[in-house]
Amino acid sequence: MSKPVILVLGSSGSVGKATVKSLSESHSDKVVIKAGTRNPAKLSDLAGLRGVEVVAVDMAGSELVEQIKATGATTAYVVTPGTEKRTEIANKASTACKEAGVKHLVVVSVLTADLLDTVFGRQCSEIESHVKTLGLPFTILRLPFFIDNNWGSAETIKGQSTVYGPVKPDALFTDIAVSDVAAASAVVLANPKPYANKTFKIATKAHSFNDLVKAFSDALGREIKYVQVPLAAAKEGFMKSGVPEWQANGGMELMKLFDDESPVTNDPEGAVHFKTITGTEPVTIQQWVAAVADGFK
Protein backbone atom coordinates (compact mmCIF):
# COMPACT_ATOMS: atom_id res chain seq x y z
CA MET A 1 0.00 0.00 0.00
CA SER A 2 1.43 3.39 -1.00
CA LYS A 3 2.14 6.02 1.60
CA PRO A 4 -0.04 9.15 1.89
CA VAL A 5 1.50 12.19 0.22
CA ILE A 6 1.58 15.44 2.18
CA LEU A 7 2.04 18.71 0.34
CA VAL A 8 3.09 21.76 2.35
CA LEU A 9 2.16 24.91 0.42
CA GLY A 10 4.36 27.79 1.52
CA SER A 11 7.42 25.82 2.61
CA SER A 12 9.76 28.79 2.40
CA GLY A 13 8.17 30.60 5.36
CA SER A 14 8.93 29.94 9.01
CA VAL A 15 5.85 27.78 9.70
CA GLY A 16 6.06 25.86 6.43
CA LYS A 17 9.76 25.14 6.72
CA ALA A 18 9.51 24.10 10.37
CA THR A 19 6.55 21.82 9.56
CA VAL A 20 8.46 20.07 6.76
CA LYS A 21 11.34 19.47 9.18
CA SER A 22 8.98 18.14 11.85
CA LEU A 23 7.32 15.81 9.37
CA SER A 24 10.72 14.52 8.28
CA GLU A 25 11.93 13.98 11.83
CA SER A 26 8.82 12.29 13.21
CA HIS A 27 6.65 10.95 10.39
CA SER A 28 8.78 10.21 7.29
CA ASP A 29 8.39 6.46 7.82
CA LYS A 30 4.62 6.79 7.29
CA VAL A 31 4.22 9.56 4.70
CA VAL A 32 5.79 11.10 1.62
CA ILE A 33 6.56 14.80 2.13
CA LYS A 34 6.43 17.36 -0.68
CA ALA A 35 7.69 20.84 0.20
CA GLY A 36 5.96 23.23 -2.18
CA THR A 37 7.54 26.57 -3.03
CA ARG A 38 7.75 29.03 -5.90
CA ASN A 39 11.52 28.61 -6.20
CA PRO A 40 12.81 25.15 -5.19
CA ALA A 41 16.43 26.22 -5.58
CA LYS A 42 16.05 28.38 -2.45
CA LEU A 43 15.09 25.37 -0.29
CA SER A 44 18.16 23.22 -0.74
CA ASP A 45 18.32 22.82 3.06
CA LEU A 46 15.01 20.93 2.96
CA ALA A 47 15.88 18.83 -0.08
CA GLY A 48 18.35 16.76 1.91
CA LEU A 49 15.92 15.81 4.67
CA ARG A 50 14.66 12.26 4.98
CA GLY A 51 11.46 11.66 3.01
CA VAL A 52 11.32 15.20 1.60
CA GLU A 53 11.08 16.30 -2.02
CA VAL A 54 11.09 20.02 -2.80
CA VAL A 55 8.64 20.78 -5.62
CA ALA A 56 7.66 23.85 -7.62
CA VAL A 57 4.19 24.92 -6.50
CA ASP A 58 3.37 28.63 -6.66
CA MET A 59 0.24 29.49 -4.64
CA ALA A 60 -0.18 32.71 -6.64
CA GLY A 61 0.66 31.18 -10.00
CA SER A 62 -1.51 30.37 -13.01
CA GLU A 63 -0.58 26.66 -13.10
CA LEU A 64 -1.43 25.91 -9.47
CA VAL A 65 -3.94 23.10 -10.07
CA GLU A 66 -1.60 21.26 -12.44
CA GLN A 67 1.35 21.71 -10.07
CA ILE A 68 -0.59 20.30 -7.10
CA LYS A 69 -1.95 17.41 -9.17
CA ALA A 70 1.58 16.50 -10.25
CA THR A 71 2.62 16.00 -6.62
CA GLY A 72 0.00 13.31 -6.04
CA ALA A 73 -0.91 14.96 -2.75
CA THR A 74 -3.59 13.33 -0.61
CA THR A 75 -3.33 15.93 2.18
CA ALA A 76 -2.33 19.57 1.74
CA TYR A 77 -1.27 22.20 4.22
CA VAL A 78 -2.17 25.74 3.17
CA VAL A 79 0.19 27.96 5.16
CA THR A 80 -1.56 31.30 4.83
CA PRO A 81 1.01 33.81 3.55
CA GLY A 82 1.90 37.03 5.35
CA THR A 83 0.86 39.31 2.50
CA GLU A 84 -2.00 41.78 2.23
CA LYS A 85 -3.60 39.52 -0.41
CA ARG A 86 -3.42 36.51 1.89
CA THR A 87 -7.18 35.86 1.69
CA GLU A 88 -7.19 35.76 -2.11
CA ILE A 89 -4.05 33.58 -2.26
CA ALA A 90 -5.12 31.12 0.45
CA ASN A 91 -8.60 30.72 -1.04
CA LYS A 92 -7.15 30.16 -4.49
CA ALA A 93 -4.83 27.50 -3.05
CA SER A 94 -7.65 25.73 -1.18
CA THR A 95 -9.83 25.65 -4.30
CA ALA A 96 -6.92 24.38 -6.39
CA CYS A 97 -6.30 21.59 -3.89
CA LYS A 98 -9.87 20.37 -4.31
CA GLU A 99 -9.65 20.56 -8.10
CA ALA A 100 -6.37 18.63 -8.01
CA GLY A 101 -7.90 15.76 -6.04
CA VAL A 102 -6.55 16.44 -2.55
CA LYS A 103 -8.58 14.54 0.07
CA HIS A 104 -7.97 16.65 3.21
CA LEU A 105 -7.05 20.30 3.76
CA VAL A 106 -5.23 21.73 6.76
CA VAL A 107 -5.28 25.53 6.84
CA VAL A 108 -3.55 28.16 8.97
CA SER A 109 -5.78 30.79 10.56
CA VAL A 110 -5.51 33.10 13.59
CA LEU A 111 -7.01 33.21 17.08
CA THR A 112 -8.82 36.43 16.18
CA ALA A 113 -10.71 34.96 13.20
CA ASP A 114 -14.06 35.70 14.90
CA LEU A 115 -13.18 39.40 15.33
CA LEU A 116 -14.30 40.84 12.01
CA ASP A 117 -13.38 44.39 13.06
CA THR A 118 -9.67 43.46 13.03
CA VAL A 119 -7.39 43.20 9.98
CA PHE A 120 -6.09 39.70 10.62
CA GLY A 121 -9.44 38.44 11.91
CA ARG A 122 -11.33 39.66 8.85
CA GLN A 123 -8.79 38.14 6.45
CA CYS A 124 -8.76 34.75 8.15
CA SER A 125 -12.49 34.60 8.75
CA GLU A 126 -12.96 34.69 4.98
CA ILE A 127 -10.34 31.96 4.57
CA GLU A 128 -12.08 29.71 7.11
CA SER A 129 -15.50 30.30 5.55
CA HIS A 130 -14.20 29.45 2.08
CA VAL A 131 -12.58 26.20 3.23
CA LYS A 132 -15.88 25.09 4.76
CA THR A 133 -17.71 25.54 1.44
CA LEU A 134 -15.44 23.22 -0.55
CA GLY A 135 -16.96 19.94 0.58
CA LEU A 136 -13.57 18.52 1.59
CA PRO A 137 -12.60 17.27 5.04
CA PHE A 138 -10.65 20.13 6.64
CA THR A 139 -8.75 21.06 9.77
CA ILE A 140 -8.24 24.69 10.76
CA LEU A 141 -5.35 25.62 13.04
CA ARG A 142 -5.82 29.02 14.69
CA LEU A 143 -2.48 30.48 15.67
CA PRO A 144 -1.56 33.35 18.01
CA PHE A 145 1.40 35.72 18.05
CA PHE A 146 4.70 33.82 17.74
CA ILE A 147 7.08 33.66 20.70
CA ASP A 148 9.85 33.81 18.09
CA ASN A 149 8.86 37.42 17.34
CA ASN A 150 10.81 38.30 20.49
CA TRP A 151 13.93 38.11 18.32
CA GLY A 152 12.85 41.60 17.28
CA SER A 153 13.98 42.82 20.71
CA ALA A 154 17.45 41.29 20.43
CA GLU A 155 19.29 44.55 19.81
CA THR A 156 17.60 46.50 22.61
CA ILE A 157 18.17 43.61 25.03
CA LYS A 158 21.84 43.43 24.05
CA GLY A 159 22.46 47.17 24.00
CA GLN A 160 20.00 48.63 26.52
CA SER A 161 18.89 45.63 28.60
CA THR A 162 15.35 46.69 27.71
CA VAL A 163 12.28 45.34 25.96
CA TYR A 164 9.88 47.95 24.56
CA GLY A 165 6.19 47.32 23.87
CA PRO A 166 2.75 48.94 23.89
CA VAL A 167 1.15 46.45 26.31
CA LYS A 168 0.73 46.83 30.08
CA PRO A 169 3.59 44.98 31.79
CA ASP A 170 1.29 42.66 33.75
CA ALA A 171 -1.33 41.97 31.04
CA LEU A 172 -1.62 38.26 30.24
CA PHE A 173 -1.70 36.89 26.69
CA THR A 174 -0.94 33.63 24.88
CA ASP A 175 1.54 33.01 22.09
CA ILE A 176 3.29 29.95 20.62
CA ALA A 177 6.74 28.83 19.50
CA VAL A 178 7.02 28.15 15.77
CA SER A 179 8.52 24.75 16.63
CA ASP A 180 5.30 23.87 18.47
CA VAL A 181 3.16 25.02 15.54
CA ALA A 182 5.21 22.68 13.39
CA ALA A 183 4.90 19.76 15.80
CA ALA A 184 1.11 20.05 16.03
CA SER A 185 0.75 20.62 12.28
CA ALA A 186 2.85 17.54 11.52
CA VAL A 187 0.72 15.31 13.75
CA VAL A 188 -2.48 16.45 12.04
CA LEU A 189 -1.02 16.15 8.54
CA ALA A 190 0.39 12.67 9.14
CA ASN A 191 -2.98 11.33 10.33
CA PRO A 192 -5.71 13.86 9.49
CA LYS A 193 -8.81 11.70 9.92
CA PRO A 194 -9.22 12.20 13.72
CA TYR A 195 -9.08 15.99 13.19
CA ALA A 196 -11.51 16.22 10.27
CA ASN A 197 -13.90 19.18 10.15
CA LYS A 198 -12.56 20.64 13.39
CA THR A 199 -10.95 23.91 14.41
CA PHE A 200 -8.12 23.93 16.94
CA LYS A 201 -6.41 26.76 18.80
CA ILE A 202 -2.66 26.25 19.22
CA ALA A 203 -1.05 28.28 22.00
CA THR A 204 1.11 28.09 25.09
CA LYS A 205 0.20 29.11 28.63
CA ALA A 206 -0.49 32.81 29.16
CA HIS A 207 2.29 35.13 30.31
CA SER A 208 2.96 38.85 30.58
CA PHE A 209 5.81 41.10 29.49
CA ASN A 210 6.89 41.12 33.15
CA ASP A 211 7.22 37.34 32.86
CA LEU A 212 9.18 37.76 29.63
CA VAL A 213 11.78 40.15 31.04
CA LYS A 214 12.13 38.05 34.21
CA ALA A 215 12.87 35.03 32.03
CA PHE A 216 15.52 37.04 30.15
CA SER A 217 16.96 38.39 33.42
CA ASP A 218 17.28 34.87 34.82
CA ALA A 219 18.78 33.47 31.61
CA LEU A 220 21.23 36.32 30.98
CA GLY A 221 22.27 36.96 34.58
CA ARG A 222 21.46 40.67 34.48
CA GLU A 223 18.33 42.77 34.86
CA ILE A 224 16.26 43.21 31.71
CA LYS A 225 13.62 45.94 31.99
CA TYR A 226 10.29 46.36 30.22
CA VAL A 227 9.25 49.84 29.07
CA GLN A 228 5.71 50.46 27.85
CA VAL A 229 5.39 52.83 24.89
CA PRO A 230 2.30 54.33 23.18
CA LEU A 231 0.65 52.31 20.41
CA ALA A 232 1.51 55.04 17.89
CA ALA A 233 5.20 54.80 18.76
CA ALA A 234 5.09 51.01 18.51
CA LYS A 235 3.46 51.22 15.08
CA GLU A 236 6.12 53.69 13.95
CA GLY A 237 8.81 51.27 15.14
CA PHE A 238 7.20 48.39 13.25
CA MET A 239 7.09 50.38 10.05
CA LYS A 240 10.68 51.62 10.41
CA SER A 241 11.75 47.98 10.62
CA GLY A 242 10.12 47.31 7.25
CA VAL A 243 6.65 46.09 8.28
CA PRO A 244 4.02 47.37 5.77
CA GLU A 245 1.33 49.66 7.19
CA TRP A 246 -1.56 47.18 6.82
CA GLN A 247 0.41 44.62 8.84
CA ALA A 248 1.49 47.21 11.40
CA ASN A 249 -2.17 48.17 11.85
CA GLY A 250 -3.07 44.52 12.40
CA GLY A 251 -0.22 44.15 14.85
CA MET A 252 -1.40 47.14 16.87
CA GLU A 253 -4.93 45.72 17.01
CA LEU A 254 -3.41 42.55 18.43
CA MET A 255 -1.37 44.52 20.99
CA LYS A 256 -4.55 46.33 22.07
CA LEU A 257 -6.24 42.97 22.63
CA PHE A 258 -3.24 41.90 24.73
CA ASP A 259 -3.45 45.13 26.72
CA ASP A 260 -7.15 44.57 27.35
CA GLU A 261 -6.50 40.94 28.32
CA SER A 262 -9.12 39.90 25.80
CA PRO A 263 -10.36 36.31 26.29
CA VAL A 264 -9.58 35.77 22.60
CA THR A 265 -5.85 36.32 23.12
CA ASN A 266 -5.77 35.02 26.70
CA ASP A 267 -7.49 31.67 26.17
CA PRO A 268 -6.37 28.56 28.07
CA GLU A 269 -7.92 26.33 25.40
CA GLY A 270 -4.89 26.82 23.16
CA ALA A 271 -2.58 24.88 25.48
CA VAL A 272 -5.27 22.23 26.00
CA HIS A 273 -5.74 21.78 22.24
CA PHE A 274 -1.99 21.56 21.72
CA LYS A 275 -1.70 18.76 24.27
CA THR A 276 -4.74 17.01 22.79
CA ILE A 277 -2.99 16.88 19.40
CA THR A 278 0.62 16.23 20.43
CA GLY A 279 0.35 14.58 23.84
CA THR A 280 2.90 17.08 25.19
CA GLU A 281 2.87 20.50 26.83
CA PRO A 282 3.71 23.54 24.69
CA VAL A 283 7.01 25.35 25.21
CA THR A 284 6.65 28.06 27.85
CA ILE A 285 8.15 31.53 27.56
CA GLN A 286 10.70 30.57 30.23
CA GLN A 287 11.76 27.46 28.31
CA TRP A 288 12.00 29.33 25.02
CA VAL A 289 14.13 32.12 26.49
CA ALA A 290 16.44 29.64 28.23
CA ALA A 291 16.95 27.76 24.95
CA VAL A 292 17.84 30.86 22.88
CA ALA A 293 19.52 33.04 25.51
CA ASP A 294 22.95 32.95 23.81
CA GLY A 295 21.49 34.90 20.89
CA PHE A 296 20.58 37.79 23.21
CA LYS A 297 23.94 38.17 24.99
Coordinates of N, CA, C and O in Angstrom, one line a residue, residues 85-197:
K85 N -2.7 40.3 0.4 CA -3.6 39.5 -0.4 C -3.7 38.1 0.1 O -4.1 37.2 -0.7
R86 N -3.5 37.9 1.4 CA -3.4 36.5 1.9 C -4.8 35.8 1.7 O -4.8 34.6 1.5
T87 N -5.9 36.5 1.8 CA -7.2 35.9 1.7 C -7.3 35.3 0.3 O -7.7 34.2 0.1
E88 N -7.1 36.2 -0.7 CA -7.2 35.8 -2.1 C -6.3 34.6 -2.4 O -6.7 33.6 -3.1
I89 N -5.0 34.6 -1.9 CA -4.1 33.6 -2.3 C -4.4 32.3 -1.6 O -4.4 31.2 -2.2
A90 N -4.8 32.3 -0.3 CA -5.1 31.1 0.4 C -6.4 30.5 -0.1 O -6.5 29.2 -0.3
N91 N -7.4 31.3 -0.5 CA -8.6 30.7 -1.0 C -8.4 30.1 -2.4 O -8.9 29.0 -2.7
K92 N -7.5 30.7 -3.2 CA -7.2 30.2 -4.5 C -6.5 28.8 -4.3 O -6.7 27.8 -5.0
A93 N -5.6 28.7 -3.3 CA -4.8 27.5 -3.1 C -5.8 26.4 -2.6 O -5.7 25.2 -3.0
S94 N -6.7 26.7 -1.7 CA -7.6 25.7 -1.2 C -8.5 25.2 -2.3 O -8.7 24.0 -2.4
T95 N -9.0 26.1 -3.2 CA -9.8 25.6 -4.3 C -9.0 24.8 -5.2 O -9.5 23.7 -5.7
A96 N -7.8 25.2 -5.5 CA -6.9 24.4 -6.4 C -6.7 23.0 -5.8 O -6.6 22.0 -6.6
C97 N -6.5 22.9 -4.5 CA -6.3 21.6 -3.9 C -7.5 20.7 -4.2 O -7.3 19.5 -4.5
K98 N -8.7 21.2 -4.0 CA -9.9 20.4 -4.3 C -9.9 19.9 -5.8 O -10.1 18.8 -6.1
E99 N -9.6 20.9 -6.7 CA -9.7 20.6 -8.1 C -8.6 19.6 -8.5 O -8.7 18.8 -9.4
A100 N -7.5 19.5 -7.7 CA -6.4 18.6 -8.0 C -6.5 17.3 -7.4 O -5.7 16.4 -7.6
G101 N -7.6 17.1 -6.6 CA -7.9 15.8 -6.0 C -7.4 15.5 -4.6 O -7.4 14.4 -4.1
V102 N -7.0 16.6 -4.0 CA -6.5 16.4 -2.6 C -7.7 16.0 -1.7 O -8.9 16.5 -1.9
K103 N -7.5 15.1 -0.7 CA -8.6 14.5 0.1 C -8.8 15.2 1.4 O -9.9 15.1 2.0
H104 N -7.8 16.0 1.9 CA -8.0 16.7 3.2 C -7.1 17.9 3.2 O -6.0 17.9 2.8
L105 N -7.7 19.0 3.7 CA -7.0 20.3 3.8 C -6.8 20.7 5.2 O -7.7 20.6 6.1
V106 N -5.6 21.1 5.5 CA -5.2 21.7 6.8 C -4.8 23.2 6.5 O -4.0 23.4 5.6
V107 N -5.4 24.1 7.2 CA -5.3 25.5 6.8 C -4.9 26.3 8.1 O -5.5 26.1 9.2
V108 N -4.0 27.3 7.9 CA -3.6 28.2 9.0 C -4.5 29.3 9.1 O -4.8 30.0 8.0
S109 N -5.0 29.6 10.3 CA -5.8 30.8 10.6 C -5.2 31.5 11.8 O -4.1 31.2 12.2
V110 N -6.0 32.4 12.4 CA -5.5 33.1 13.6 C -6.5 33.0 14.7 O -7.7 32.8 14.5
L111 N -6.1 33.2 15.9 CA -7.0 33.2 17.1 C -8.1 34.2 17.0 O -9.2 34.0 17.5
T112 N -7.9 35.3 16.3 CA -8.8 36.4 16.2 C -9.8 36.3 15.0 O -10.4 37.3 14.6
A113 N -9.9 35.1 14.4 CA -10.7 35.0 13.2 C -12.2 35.3 13.4 O -12.9 35.6 12.4
D114 N -12.7 35.3 14.6 CA -14.1 35.7 14.9 C -14.2 37.2 15.1 O -15.4 37.7 15.2
L115 N -13.1 37.9 15.1 CA -13.2 39.4 15.3 C -13.1 40.1 14.0 O -12.0 40.4 13.5
L116 N -14.3 40.3 13.4 CA -14.3 40.8 12.0 C -13.9 42.3 11.9 O -13.8 42.9 10.8
D117 N -13.8 43.0 13.1 CA -13.4 44.4 13.1 C -11.9 44.5 13.2 O -11.4 45.6 13.3
T118 N -11.1 43.4 13.0 CA -9.7 43.5 13.0 C -9.1 43.0 11.7 O -9.8 42.2 11.0
V119 N -8.0 43.5 11.3 CA -7.4 43.2 10.0 C -7.2 41.7 9.8 O -7.7 41.1 8.9
F120 N -6.4 41.1 10.7 CA -6.1 39.7 10.6 C -7.3 38.8 10.8 O -7.5 37.8 10.1
G121 N -8.2 39.2 11.7 CA -9.4 38.4 11.9 C -10.3 38.4 10.7 O -10.8 37.4 10.3
R122 N -10.5 39.6 10.0 CA -11.3 39.7 8.8 C -10.7 38.8 7.7 O -11.5 38.1 7.0
Q123 N -9.4 38.9 7.5 CA -8.8 38.1 6.5 C -9.0 36.6 6.7 O -9.4 35.9 5.8
C124 N -8.7 36.2 7.9 CA -8.8 34.7 8.1 C -10.2 34.2 8.3 O -10.4 33.0 8.1
S125 N -11.1 35.0 8.7 CA -12.5 34.6 8.7 C -13.0 34.2 7.4 O -13.6 33.2 7.2
E126 N -12.6 35.0 6.4 CA -13.0 34.7 5.0 C -12.3 33.4 4.5 O -12.9 32.6 3.8
I127 N -11.1 33.2 4.9 CA -10.3 32.0 4.6 C -11.0 30.7 5.2 O -11.3 29.7 4.5
E128 N -11.4 30.8 6.4 CA -12.1 29.7 7.1 C -13.4 29.4 6.4 O -13.8 28.3 6.2
S129 N -14.2 30.5 6.2 CA -15.5 30.3 5.6 C -15.4 29.6 4.2 O -16.2 28.7 3.8
H130 N -14.4 30.0 3.4 CA -14.2 29.5 2.1 C -13.9 28.0 2.2 O -14.4 27.2 1.4
V131 N -13.0 27.6 3.1 CA -12.6 26.2 3.2 C -13.8 25.3 3.5 O -13.9 24.2 3.0
K132 N -14.7 25.9 4.3 CA -15.9 25.1 4.8 C -16.9 24.9 3.6 O -17.8 24.1 3.8
T133 N -16.8 25.7 2.6 CA -17.7 25.5 1.4 C -17.2 24.5 0.4 O -18.0 24.2 -0.5
L134 N -16.0 24.0 0.5 CA -15.4 23.2 -0.6 C -15.9 21.8 -0.6 O -15.7 21.1 -1.6
G135 N -16.5 21.3 0.5 CA -17.0 19.9 0.6 C -15.9 18.9 0.8 O -16.1 17.7 0.6
L136 N -14.7 19.4 1.2 CA -13.6 18.5 1.6 C -13.4 18.4 3.1 O -13.7 19.4 3.8
P137 N -13.0 17.3 3.6 CA -12.6 17.3 5.0 C -11.5 18.3 5.3 O -10.6 18.5 4.5
F138 N -11.6 19.1 6.4 CA -10.7 20.1 6.6 C -10.3 20.1 8.1 O -11.0 19.6 9.0
T139 N -9.1 20.7 8.4 CA -8.7 21.1 9.8 C -8.2 22.5 9.8 O -7.3 22.8 8.9
I140 N -8.7 23.3 10.6 CA -8.2 24.7 10.8 C -7.4 24.8 12.0 O -7.9 24.4 13.1
L141 N -6.2 25.4 11.9 CA -5.3 25.6 13.0 C -5.3 27.1 13.3 O -4.7 27.8 12.4
R142 N -5.9 27.6 14.4 CA -5.8 29.0 14.7 C -4.6 29.3 15.5 O -4.5 28.8 16.6
L143 N -3.8 30.2 15.0 CA -2.5 30.5 15.7 C -2.5 31.9 16.3 O -3.1 32.8 15.8
P144 N -1.7 32.0 17.4 CA -1.6 33.4 18.0 C -0.3 34.0 17.5 O 0.3 33.6 16.5
F145 N 0.1 35.1 18.2 CA 1.4 35.7 18.0 C 2.5 34.7 18.3 O 2.3 33.8 19.1
F146 N 3.6 34.8 17.6 CA 4.7 33.8 17.7 C 5.7 34.3 18.8 O 6.1 35.4 18.8
I147 N 6.0 33.4 19.7 CA 7.1 33.7 20.7 C 8.3 34.1 20.0 O 9.1 35.0 20.5
D148 N 8.6 33.5 18.8 CA 9.9 33.8 18.1 C 9.9 35.3 17.7 O 11.0 35.8 17.3
N149 N 8.8 36.0 17.7 CA 8.9 37.4 17.3 C 9.7 38.2 18.4 O 10.1 39.4 18.1
N150 N 10.0 37.6 19.5 CA 10.8 38.3 20.5 C 12.2 38.5 20.0 O 13.0 39.3 20.6
W151 N 12.6 37.8 18.9 CA 13.9 38.1 18.3 C 14.0 39.6 17.9 O 15.1 40.1 17.8
G152 N 12.9 40.2 17.7 CA 12.8 41.6 17.3 C 13.4 42.5 18.4 O 13.7 43.7 18.1
S153 N 13.4 42.0 19.6 CA 14.0 42.8 20.7 C 15.4 42.5 21.0 O 16.0 43.0 22.0
A154 N 16.1 41.7 20.1 CA 17.5 41.3 20.4 C 18.4 42.5 20.6 O 19.2 42.5 21.6
E155 N 18.3 43.5 19.7 CA 19.3 44.6 19.8 C 19.1 45.4 21.1 O 20.1 45.9 21.7
T156 N 17.8 45.7 21.4 CA 17.6 46.5 22.6 C 17.9 45.7 23.9 O 18.3 46.3 24.9
I157 N 17.8 44.4 23.9 CA 18.2 43.6 25.0 C 19.7 43.6 25.1 O 20.2 43.8 26.2
K158 N 20.4 43.4 24.0 CA 21.8 43.4 24.1 C 22.4 44.8 24.4 O 23.3 44.9 25.3
G159 N 21.9 45.9 23.8 CA 22.5 47.2 24.0 C 21.9 48.0 25.1 O 22.6 48.8 25.7
Q160 N 20.6 47.8 25.5 CA 20.0 48.6 26.5 C 19.4 47.8 27.7 O 18.9 48.4 28.6
S161 N 19.5 46.5 27.6 CA 18.9 45.6 28.6 C 17.4 46.0 28.8 O 16.9 46.0 29.9
T162 N 16.7 46.2 27.7 CA 15.4 46.7 27.7 C 14.5 46.1 26.6 O 15.0 45.9 25.5
V163 N 13.3 45.7 26.9 CA 12.3 45.3 26.0 C 11.2 46.4 25.9 O 10.7 46.9 27.0
Y164 N 10.9 46.9 24.7 CA 9.9 47.9 24.6 C 8.6 47.3 24.0 O 8.7 46.4 23.1
G165 N 7.5 47.8 24.4 CA 6.2 47.3 23.9 C 5.0 48.2 24.3 O 5.1 48.9 25.3
P166 N 3.9 48.1 23.6 CA 2.7 48.9 23.9 C 1.7 48.3 24.8 O 0.6 48.9 25.0
V167 N 2.1 47.2 25.5 CA 1.2 46.5 26.3 C 1.5 46.7 27.8 O 2.7 46.8 28.1
K168 N 0.5 46.7 28.6 CA 0.7 46.8 30.1 C 1.7 45.7 30.5 O 1.5 44.6 30.1
P169 N 2.6 46.0 31.4 CA 3.6 45.0 31.8 C 3.0 43.7 32.4 O 3.6 42.7 32.3
D170 N 1.9 43.8 33.1 CA 1.3 42.7 33.8 C 0.1 42.0 33.0 O -0.5 41.1 33.5
A171 N -0.2 42.5 31.8 CA -1.3 42.0 31.0 C -1.0 40.6 30.5 O 0.1 40.4 30.0
L172 N -1.9 39.6 30.7 CA -1.6 38.3 30.2 C -2.1 38.0 28.8 O -3.2 38.5 28.4
F173 N -1.3 37.3 28.0 CA -1.7 36.9 26.7 C -1.0 35.6 26.3 O -0.1 35.2 27.0
T174 N -1.5 34.9 25.3 CA -0.9 33.6 24.9 C -0.2 33.8 23.5 O -0.6 34.6 22.7
D175 N 0.8 33.1 23.4 CA 1.5 33.0 22.1 C 2.0 31.6 21.9 O 1.5 30.7 22.5
I176 N 2.9 31.3 20.9 CA 3.3 29.9 20.6 C 4.6 30.0 19.9 O 4.9 30.9 19.2
A177 N 5.5 29.0 20.2 CA 6.7 28.8 19.5 C 6.5 28.2 18.1 O 5.6 27.3 18.0
V178 N 7.2 28.7 17.1 CA 7.0 28.1 15.8 C 7.3 26.6 15.8 O 6.6 25.9 15.0
S179 N 8.2 26.2 16.6 CA 8.5 24.8 16.6 C 7.3 24.0 17.1 O 7.1 22.8 16.7
D180 N 6.5 24.5 18.0 CA 5.3 23.9 18.5 C 4.2 23.9 17.4 O 3.4 22.9 17.3
V181 N 4.1 25.0 16.7 CA 3.2 25.0 15.5 C 3.5 23.9 14.6 O 2.6 23.1 14.1
A182 N 4.8 23.7 14.3 CA 5.2 22.7 13.4 C 4.9 21.3 13.9 O 4.4 20.4 13.2
A183 N 5.1 21.1 15.2 CA 4.9 19.8 15.8 C 3.4 19.4 15.7 O 3.1 18.3 15.3
A184 N 2.5 20.3 16.1 CA 1.1 20.0 16.0 C 0.6 19.9 14.6 O -0.2 19.0 14.3
S185 N 1.1 20.7 13.7 CA 0.7 20.6 12.3 C 1.2 19.3 11.7 O 0.4 18.6 11.0
A186 N 2.4 18.8 12.0 CA 2.8 17.5 11.5 C 2.0 16.4 12.0 O 1.7 15.4 11.2
V187 N 1.6 16.4 13.2 CA 0.7 15.3 13.7 C -0.6 15.2 13.0 O -1.0 14.2 12.5
V188 N -1.2 16.4 12.8 CA -2.5 16.5 12.0 C -2.3 16.0 10.6 O -3.1 15.2 10.1
L189 N -1.3 16.5 9.9 CA -1.0 16.2 8.5 C -0.7 14.7 8.3 O -1.2 14.1 7.4
A190 N 0.0 14.1 9.3 CA 0.4 12.7 9.1 C -0.8 11.7 9.3 O -0.8 10.6 8.8
N191 N -1.8 12.2 10.1 CA -3.0 11.3 10.3 C -4.2 12.2 10.5 O -4.7 12.5 11.6
P192 N -4.7 12.8 9.4 CA -5.7 13.9 9.5 C -7.1 13.4 9.9 O -7.9 14.2 10.4
K193 N -7.4 12.1 9.7 CA -8.8 11.7 9.9 C -9.4 12.1 11.3 O -10.5 12.5 11.4
P194 N -8.6 11.9 12.4 CA -9.2 12.2 13.7 C -9.5 13.7 13.9 O -10.2 14.1 14.8
Y195 N -9.0 14.5 13.0 CA -9.1 16.0 13.2 C -10.0 16.6 12.1 O -10.0 17.8 12.0
A196 N -10.7 15.8 11.4 CA -11.5 16.2 10.3 C -12.7 17.1 10.7 O -13.3 16.9 11.7
N197 N -12.8 18.2 10.0 CA -13.9 19.2 10.2 C -13.9 19.8 11.6 O -15.0 20.0 12.1

